[in-house]
Tab-separated table of C-alpha atoms and ligand atoms in Angstrom:
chain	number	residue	atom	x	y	z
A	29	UNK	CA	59.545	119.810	217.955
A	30	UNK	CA	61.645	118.299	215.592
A	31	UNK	CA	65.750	119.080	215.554
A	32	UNK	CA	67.234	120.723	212.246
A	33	UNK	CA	67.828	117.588	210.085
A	34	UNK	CA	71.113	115.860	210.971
A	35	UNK	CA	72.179	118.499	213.655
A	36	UNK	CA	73.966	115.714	215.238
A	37	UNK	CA	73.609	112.901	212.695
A	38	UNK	CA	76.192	110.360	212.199
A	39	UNK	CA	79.717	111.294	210.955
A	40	UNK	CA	81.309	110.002	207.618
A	41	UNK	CA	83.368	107.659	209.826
A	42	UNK	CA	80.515	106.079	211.458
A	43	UNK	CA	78.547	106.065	208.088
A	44	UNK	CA	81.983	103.610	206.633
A	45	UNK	CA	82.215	101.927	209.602
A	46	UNK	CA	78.280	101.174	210.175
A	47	UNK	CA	76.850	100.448	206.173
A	48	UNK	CA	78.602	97.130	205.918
A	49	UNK	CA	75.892	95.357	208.497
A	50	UNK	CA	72.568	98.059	207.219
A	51	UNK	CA	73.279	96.515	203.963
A	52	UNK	CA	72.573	92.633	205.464
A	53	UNK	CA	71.155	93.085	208.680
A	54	UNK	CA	66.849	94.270	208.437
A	55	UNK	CA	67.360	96.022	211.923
A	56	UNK	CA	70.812	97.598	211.160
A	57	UNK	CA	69.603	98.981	208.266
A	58	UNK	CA	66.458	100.840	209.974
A	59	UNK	CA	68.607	102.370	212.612
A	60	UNK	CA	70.936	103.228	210.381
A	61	UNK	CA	68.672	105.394	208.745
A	62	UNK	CA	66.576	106.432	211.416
A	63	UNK	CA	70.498	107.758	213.133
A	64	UNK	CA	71.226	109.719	210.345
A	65	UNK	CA	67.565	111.021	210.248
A	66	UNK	CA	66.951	112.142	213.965
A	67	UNK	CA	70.101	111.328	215.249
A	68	UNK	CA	69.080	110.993	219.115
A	69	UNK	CA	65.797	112.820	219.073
A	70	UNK	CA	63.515	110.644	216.570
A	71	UNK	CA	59.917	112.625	215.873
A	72	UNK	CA	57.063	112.346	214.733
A	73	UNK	CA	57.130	113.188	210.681
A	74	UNK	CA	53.458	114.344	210.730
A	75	UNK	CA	53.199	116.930	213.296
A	76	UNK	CA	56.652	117.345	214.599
A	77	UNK	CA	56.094	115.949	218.182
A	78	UNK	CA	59.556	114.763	220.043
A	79	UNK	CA	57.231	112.150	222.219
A	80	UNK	CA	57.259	109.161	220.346
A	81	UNK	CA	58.130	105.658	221.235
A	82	UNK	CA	59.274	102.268	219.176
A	83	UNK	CA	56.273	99.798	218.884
A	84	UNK	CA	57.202	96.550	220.369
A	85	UNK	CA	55.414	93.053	219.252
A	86	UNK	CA	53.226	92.190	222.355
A	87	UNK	CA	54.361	88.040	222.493
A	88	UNK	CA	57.984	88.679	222.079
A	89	UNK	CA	58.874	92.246	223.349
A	90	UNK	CA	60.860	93.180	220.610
A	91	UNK	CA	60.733	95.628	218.085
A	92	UNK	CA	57.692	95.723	216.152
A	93	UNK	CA	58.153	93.648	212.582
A	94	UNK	CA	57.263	96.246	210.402
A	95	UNK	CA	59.613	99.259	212.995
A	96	UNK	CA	56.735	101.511	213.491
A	97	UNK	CA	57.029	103.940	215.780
A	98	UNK	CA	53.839	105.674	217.792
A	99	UNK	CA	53.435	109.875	218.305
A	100	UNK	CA	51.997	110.708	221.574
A	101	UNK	CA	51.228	114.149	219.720
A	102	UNK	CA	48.770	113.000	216.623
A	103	UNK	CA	48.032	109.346	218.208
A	104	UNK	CA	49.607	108.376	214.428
A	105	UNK	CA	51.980	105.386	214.033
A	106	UNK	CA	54.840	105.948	210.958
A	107	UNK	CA	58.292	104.227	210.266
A	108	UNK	CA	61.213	106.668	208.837
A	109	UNK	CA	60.594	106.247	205.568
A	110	UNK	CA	57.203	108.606	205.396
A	111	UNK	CA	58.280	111.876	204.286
A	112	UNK	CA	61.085	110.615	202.218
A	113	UNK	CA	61.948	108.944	198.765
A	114	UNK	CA	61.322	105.694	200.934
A	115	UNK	CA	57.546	106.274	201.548
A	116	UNK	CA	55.243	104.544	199.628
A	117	UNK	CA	57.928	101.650	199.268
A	118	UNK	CA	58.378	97.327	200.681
A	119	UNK	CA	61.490	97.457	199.511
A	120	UNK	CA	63.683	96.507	202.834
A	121	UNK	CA	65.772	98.937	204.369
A	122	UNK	CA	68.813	97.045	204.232
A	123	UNK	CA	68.321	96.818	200.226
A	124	UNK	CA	67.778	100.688	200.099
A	125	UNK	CA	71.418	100.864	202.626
A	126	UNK	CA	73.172	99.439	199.893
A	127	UNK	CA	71.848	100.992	196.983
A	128	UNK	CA	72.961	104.360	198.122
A	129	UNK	CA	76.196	103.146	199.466
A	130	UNK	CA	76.757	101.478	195.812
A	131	UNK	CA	75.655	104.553	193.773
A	132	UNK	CA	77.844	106.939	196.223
A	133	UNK	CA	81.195	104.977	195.977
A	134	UNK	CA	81.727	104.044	192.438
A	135	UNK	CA	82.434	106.971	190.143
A	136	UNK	CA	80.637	106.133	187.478
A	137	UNK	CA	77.169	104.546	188.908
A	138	UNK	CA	75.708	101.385	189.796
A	139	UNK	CA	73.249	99.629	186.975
A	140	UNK	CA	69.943	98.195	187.943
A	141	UNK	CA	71.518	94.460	186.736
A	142	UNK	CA	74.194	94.866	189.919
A	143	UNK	CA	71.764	95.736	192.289
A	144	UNK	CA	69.574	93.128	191.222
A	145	UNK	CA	72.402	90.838	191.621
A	146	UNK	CA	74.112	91.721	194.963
A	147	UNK	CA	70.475	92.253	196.475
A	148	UNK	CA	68.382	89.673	195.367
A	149	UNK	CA	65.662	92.106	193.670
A	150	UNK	CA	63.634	92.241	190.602
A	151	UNK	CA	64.915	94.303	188.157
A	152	UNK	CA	62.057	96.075	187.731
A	153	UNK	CA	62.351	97.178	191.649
A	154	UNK	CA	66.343	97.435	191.659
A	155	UNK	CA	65.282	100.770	188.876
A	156	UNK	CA	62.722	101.819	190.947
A	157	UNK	CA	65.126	101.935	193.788
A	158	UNK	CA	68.315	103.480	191.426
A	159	UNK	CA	65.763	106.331	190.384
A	160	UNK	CA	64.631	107.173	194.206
A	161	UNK	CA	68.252	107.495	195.057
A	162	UNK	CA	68.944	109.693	192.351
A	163	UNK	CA	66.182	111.856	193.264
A	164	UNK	CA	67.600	111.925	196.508
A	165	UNK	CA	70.735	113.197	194.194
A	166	UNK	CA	69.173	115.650	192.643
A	167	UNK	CA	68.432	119.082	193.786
A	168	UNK	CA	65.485	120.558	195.582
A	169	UNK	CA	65.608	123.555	194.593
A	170	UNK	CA	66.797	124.356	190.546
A	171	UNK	CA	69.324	126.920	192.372
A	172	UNK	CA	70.330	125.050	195.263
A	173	UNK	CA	73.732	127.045	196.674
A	174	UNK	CA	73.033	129.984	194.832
A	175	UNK	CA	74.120	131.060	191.094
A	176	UNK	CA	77.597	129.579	189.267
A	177	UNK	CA	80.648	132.389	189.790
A	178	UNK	CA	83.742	132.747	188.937
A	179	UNK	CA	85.065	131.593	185.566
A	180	UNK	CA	82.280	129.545	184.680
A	181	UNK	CA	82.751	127.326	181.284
A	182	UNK	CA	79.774	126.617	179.417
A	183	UNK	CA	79.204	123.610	176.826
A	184	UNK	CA	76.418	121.604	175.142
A	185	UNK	CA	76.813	118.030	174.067
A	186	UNK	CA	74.035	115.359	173.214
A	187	UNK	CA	73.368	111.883	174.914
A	188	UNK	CA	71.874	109.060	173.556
A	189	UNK	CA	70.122	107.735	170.566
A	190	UNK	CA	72.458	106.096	167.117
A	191	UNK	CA	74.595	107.033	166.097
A	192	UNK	CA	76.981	108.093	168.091
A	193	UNK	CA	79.496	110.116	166.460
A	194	UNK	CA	78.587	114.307	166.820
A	195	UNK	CA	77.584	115.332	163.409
A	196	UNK	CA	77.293	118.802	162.560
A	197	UNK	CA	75.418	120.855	164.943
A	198	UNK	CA	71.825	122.286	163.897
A	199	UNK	CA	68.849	123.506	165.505
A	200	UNK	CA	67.620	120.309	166.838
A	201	UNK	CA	71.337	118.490	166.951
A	202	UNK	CA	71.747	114.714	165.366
A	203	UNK	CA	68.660	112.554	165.044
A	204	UNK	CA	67.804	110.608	168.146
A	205	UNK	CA	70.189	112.530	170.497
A	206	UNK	CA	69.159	114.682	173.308
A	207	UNK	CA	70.562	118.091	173.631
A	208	UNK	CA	71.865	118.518	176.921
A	209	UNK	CA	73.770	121.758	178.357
A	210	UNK	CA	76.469	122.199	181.024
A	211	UNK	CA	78.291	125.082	182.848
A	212	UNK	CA	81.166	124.648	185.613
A	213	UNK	CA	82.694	126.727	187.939
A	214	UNK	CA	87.047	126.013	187.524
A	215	UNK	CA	87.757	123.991	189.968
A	216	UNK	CA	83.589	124.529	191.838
A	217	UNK	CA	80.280	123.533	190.957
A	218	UNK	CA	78.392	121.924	188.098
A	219	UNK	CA	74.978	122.108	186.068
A	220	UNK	CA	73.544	119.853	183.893
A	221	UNK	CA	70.337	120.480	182.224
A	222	UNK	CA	68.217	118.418	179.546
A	223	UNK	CA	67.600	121.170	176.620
A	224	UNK	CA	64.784	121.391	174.005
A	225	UNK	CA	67.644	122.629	171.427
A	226	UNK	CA	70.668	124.134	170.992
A	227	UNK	CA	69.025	127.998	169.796
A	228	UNK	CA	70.365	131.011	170.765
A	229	UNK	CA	67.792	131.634	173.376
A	230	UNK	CA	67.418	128.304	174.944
A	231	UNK	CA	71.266	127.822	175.768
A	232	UNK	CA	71.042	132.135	176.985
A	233	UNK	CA	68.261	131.068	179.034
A	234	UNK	CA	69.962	128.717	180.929
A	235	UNK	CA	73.271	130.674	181.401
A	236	UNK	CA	71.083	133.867	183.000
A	237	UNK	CA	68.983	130.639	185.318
A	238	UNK	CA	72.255	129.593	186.785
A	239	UNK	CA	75.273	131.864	186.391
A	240	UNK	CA	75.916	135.135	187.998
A	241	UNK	CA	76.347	138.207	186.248
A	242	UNK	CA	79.440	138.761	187.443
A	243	UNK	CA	81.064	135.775	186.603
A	244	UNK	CA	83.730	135.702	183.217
A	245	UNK	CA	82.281	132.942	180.810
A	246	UNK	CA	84.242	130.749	179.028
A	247	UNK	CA	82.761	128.675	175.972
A	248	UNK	CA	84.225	126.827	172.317
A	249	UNK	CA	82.843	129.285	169.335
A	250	UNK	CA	79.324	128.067	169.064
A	251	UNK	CA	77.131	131.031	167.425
A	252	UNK	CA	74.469	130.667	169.993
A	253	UNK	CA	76.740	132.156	172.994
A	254	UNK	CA	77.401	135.253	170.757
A	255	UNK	CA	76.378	138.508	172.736
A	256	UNK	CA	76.642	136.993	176.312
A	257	UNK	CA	79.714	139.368	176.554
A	258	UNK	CA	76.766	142.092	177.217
A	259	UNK	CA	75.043	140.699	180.105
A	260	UNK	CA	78.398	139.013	181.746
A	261	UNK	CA	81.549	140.737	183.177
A	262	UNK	CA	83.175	138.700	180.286
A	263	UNK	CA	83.115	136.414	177.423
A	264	UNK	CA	86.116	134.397	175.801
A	265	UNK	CA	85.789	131.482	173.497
A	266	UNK	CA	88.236	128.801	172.247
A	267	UNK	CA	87.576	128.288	168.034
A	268	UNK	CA	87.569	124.091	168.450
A	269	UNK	CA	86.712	124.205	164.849
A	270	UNK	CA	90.474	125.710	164.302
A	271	UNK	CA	91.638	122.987	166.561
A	272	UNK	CA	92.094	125.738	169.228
A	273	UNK	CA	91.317	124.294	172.122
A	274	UNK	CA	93.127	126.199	175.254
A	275	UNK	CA	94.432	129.818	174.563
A	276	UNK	CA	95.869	131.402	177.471
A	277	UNK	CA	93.412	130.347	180.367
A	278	UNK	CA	90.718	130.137	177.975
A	279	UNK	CA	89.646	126.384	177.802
A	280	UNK	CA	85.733	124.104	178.078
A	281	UNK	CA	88.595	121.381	179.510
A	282	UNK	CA	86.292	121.239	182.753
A	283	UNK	CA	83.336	120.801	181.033
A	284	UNK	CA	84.676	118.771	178.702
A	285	UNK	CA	85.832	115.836	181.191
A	286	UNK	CA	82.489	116.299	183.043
A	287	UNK	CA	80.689	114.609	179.616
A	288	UNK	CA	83.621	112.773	179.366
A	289	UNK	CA	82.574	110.724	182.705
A	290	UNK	CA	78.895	111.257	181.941
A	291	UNK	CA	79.170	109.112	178.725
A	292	UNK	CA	81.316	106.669	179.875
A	293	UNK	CA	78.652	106.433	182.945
A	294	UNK	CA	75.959	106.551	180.204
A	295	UNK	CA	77.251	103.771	177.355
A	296	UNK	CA	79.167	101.892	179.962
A	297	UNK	CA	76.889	101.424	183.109
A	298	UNK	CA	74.004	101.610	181.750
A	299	UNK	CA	73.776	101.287	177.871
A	300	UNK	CA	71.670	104.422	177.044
A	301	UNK	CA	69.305	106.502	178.727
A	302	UNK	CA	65.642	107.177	177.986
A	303	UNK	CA	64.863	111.046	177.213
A	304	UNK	CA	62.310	110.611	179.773
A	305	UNK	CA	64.836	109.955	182.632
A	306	UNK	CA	68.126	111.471	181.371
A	307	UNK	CA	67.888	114.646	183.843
A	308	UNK	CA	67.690	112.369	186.685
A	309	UNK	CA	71.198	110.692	185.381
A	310	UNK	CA	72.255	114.429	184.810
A	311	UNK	CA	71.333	114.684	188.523
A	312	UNK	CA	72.874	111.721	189.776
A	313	UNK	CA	76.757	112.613	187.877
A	314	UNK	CA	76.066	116.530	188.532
A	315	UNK	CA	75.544	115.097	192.593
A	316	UNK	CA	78.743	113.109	192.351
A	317	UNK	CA	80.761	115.554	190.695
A	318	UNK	CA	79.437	118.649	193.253
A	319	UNK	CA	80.526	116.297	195.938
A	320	UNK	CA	83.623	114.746	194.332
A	321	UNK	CA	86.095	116.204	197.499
A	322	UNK	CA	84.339	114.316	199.604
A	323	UNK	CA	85.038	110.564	200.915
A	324	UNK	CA	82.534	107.807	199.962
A	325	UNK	CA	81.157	108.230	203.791
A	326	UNK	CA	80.455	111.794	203.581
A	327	UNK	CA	78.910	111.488	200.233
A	328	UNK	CA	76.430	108.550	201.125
A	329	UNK	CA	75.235	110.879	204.060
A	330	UNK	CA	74.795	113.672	202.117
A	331	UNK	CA	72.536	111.185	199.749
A	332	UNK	CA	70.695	110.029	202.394
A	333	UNK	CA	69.870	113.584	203.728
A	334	UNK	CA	68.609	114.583	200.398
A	335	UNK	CA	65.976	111.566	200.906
A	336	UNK	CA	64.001	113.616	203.345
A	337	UNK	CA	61.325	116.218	202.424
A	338	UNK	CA	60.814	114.237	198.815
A	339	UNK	CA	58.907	112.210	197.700
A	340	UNK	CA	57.996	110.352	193.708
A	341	UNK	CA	55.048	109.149	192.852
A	342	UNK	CA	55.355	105.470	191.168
A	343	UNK	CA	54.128	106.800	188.224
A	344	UNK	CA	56.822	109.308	187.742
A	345	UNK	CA	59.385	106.840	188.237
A	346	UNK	CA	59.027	103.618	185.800
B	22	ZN	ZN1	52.671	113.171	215.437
C-alpha cells in the first residue's frame, strides 16, 4: 500500500536546489513532482498498489511521452497528476513547477499576466493554473490545526469594488465592497473568511467556528463584538474611533498589517478581485502568512503537498 504522503519526500534544500530545471525541463518537472509525491515508493492512486512500473515508448525505450505509469494491482495506467489539483489538466508539468515556485516566493503573489509571460501560456490557462495552486493553498478542512488560542485579535475590513476609501460602516458595508473578516493568533495563525455582512451574528459566528473558548479576544470597538466577553475567557477593545489604537497590550496591529499585505496583494498584483473568487485569494495570503517562518523551499513543498487529495472542477474555477 501506499506510504503516508511525503514520509520521506524531498527536503526544502533539494526543493531550491531542484525547481530551477522542473520549471524548463518536461522530465524534470514530472519527477520533481512525482519525488515529492511518493518519494521512493510511487503507487498506484486508484487502489493503492506499491507494484507499478514507468511505461516506456516501445521504438525508443524511453519514458513514455505522456509519463504514464502502469498498476500491476487494478491493470490501470495514471500519471501523478490524478488525484490532485493537476488531474483533469494539459498544462505541462514544468509550467505547473513554476507556478507554485512563483506564487510561494514572492510575498505578495504572482498575477496571471507574469505567468503568462515567463511561461508562454494563455492567459486564460495561466488563471486556471494561479486558482489550482491556490486551492492547493487553501485548507482542507475549515479547521485545519485545530481552533485559534491565545490572544486572538479579531477585525473586519472590505475588499474590492469603488471606491476605495472605508466609509462608515453599516449592515451591508460600502457599495460594491465585500465584507471580509479576520482573526490572528499574536505572533500564530491566521483566518480569513468572505462574510455576508458585518451583523452581530455573522461576525459571532465566525469567532465561535474558529477561536477557542479559552482564548482572550482582542478587537477595535465595533458594536457587533459586544457580549463576546461571555462566551470567551476575555474581551478588550481599542476605541479607533478615539484614535486609540494600542492601550496596554490591547492592539488589532496584527490584523491590521495582515489586510495591510492583502490589499497591497489585491490592488497591486492583481487589480481587484471578483466576489466569486476572493476566498480563494483569502486562502492563498492566509497560506503565506500561516507559513511565513518558513523558507521559500519549505513553503513550495508544503504547496505542493496540499495538491494531493483535491481536486476542482473547470467549472468552479473560471
Ligand atoms: Zn492500481
Amino acid at each position: 500500500m501506499c506510504k503516508p504522503q511525503n514520509s520521506n519526500g524531498t527536503s526544502s534544500s533539494e526543493i531550491v536546489r531542484d525547481i530551477p530545471l522542473a520549471c524548463s525541463n518536461e522530465l524534470a518537472a514530472v519527477e520533481f513532482f512525482e519525488k515529492r509525491r511518493w518519494a521512493d515508493t510511487p503507487c498506484c492512486p486508484r487502489c493503492g498498489d506499491v507494484e507499478v512500473y514507468k511505461m516506456t515508448d516501445r521504438q525508443t525505450g524511453e519514458r513514455n511521452k505522456r509519463f504514464l505509469w502502469r498498476c500491476k494491482g487494478c491493470k490501470q495506467q495514471f500519471t501523478v497528476r490524478i488525484g490532485t489539483v493537476l488531474e483533469d489538466s494539459r498544462v505541462p508539468f514544468r509550467h505547473w513547477a513554476m507556478t507554485f515556485w512563483l506564487a510561494c516566493s514572492s510575498k505578495k503573489g504572482v498575477s496571471a499576466k507574469q505567468i503568462e509571460r515567463m511561461t508562454g501560456l494563455s492567459y486564460k490557462s495561466a488563471l486556471f493554473l494561479l486558482h489550482r495552486v491556490r486551492f492547493a493553498m487553501a485548507p482542507a478542512n475549515a479547521n485545519d490545526g485545530g481552533k485559534l488560542d491565545g490572544t486572538v485579535e479579531i477585525d473586519e475590513t472590505y475588499i474590492g469594488g469603488k471606491p476605495r476609501y472605508r466609509s462608515s460602516r453599516n449592515k451591508r458595508g460600502p457599495a460594491g465592497k465585500q465584507p471580509v473578516v479576520g482573526m490572528v493568533e499574536r505572533d500564530g495563525r491566521v483566518r480569513a473568511r468572505v462574510a455576508p455582512d458585518v451583523t452581530a451574528a455573522t461576525l459571532k459566528a465566525a469567532v465561535r467556528e474558529h477561536v477557542e473558548k479559552s482564548a482572550n479576544l482582542m478587537t477595535d470597538e465595533h458594536a457587533s463584538y459586544k457580549g463576546l466577553h461571555t462566551e470567551f475567557a476575555s474581551h478588550q477593545f481599542v476605541a479607533h474611533a478615539r484614535r486609540e489604537y494600542v492601550r496596554g497590550d490591547v492592539s488589532t496591529n496584527a490584523i491590521e498589517s495582515f489586510w495591510a499585505v492583502l490589499k497591497r496583494g489585491i490592488y497591486g498584483t492583481y487589480h481587484n478581485v471578483s466576489r466569486k473568487h476572493l476566498q480563494r485569494y483569502l486562502d492563498e495570503f492566509e497560506f503565506r502568512y500561516n507559513t511565513r517562518k518558513m523558507d521559500d523551499g519549505e513553503r513550495t513543498a508544503a504547496a505542493i503537498d496540499g495538491a494531493v487529495g483535491k481536486r476542482l472542477a473547470y467549472s468552479d474555477n473560471v
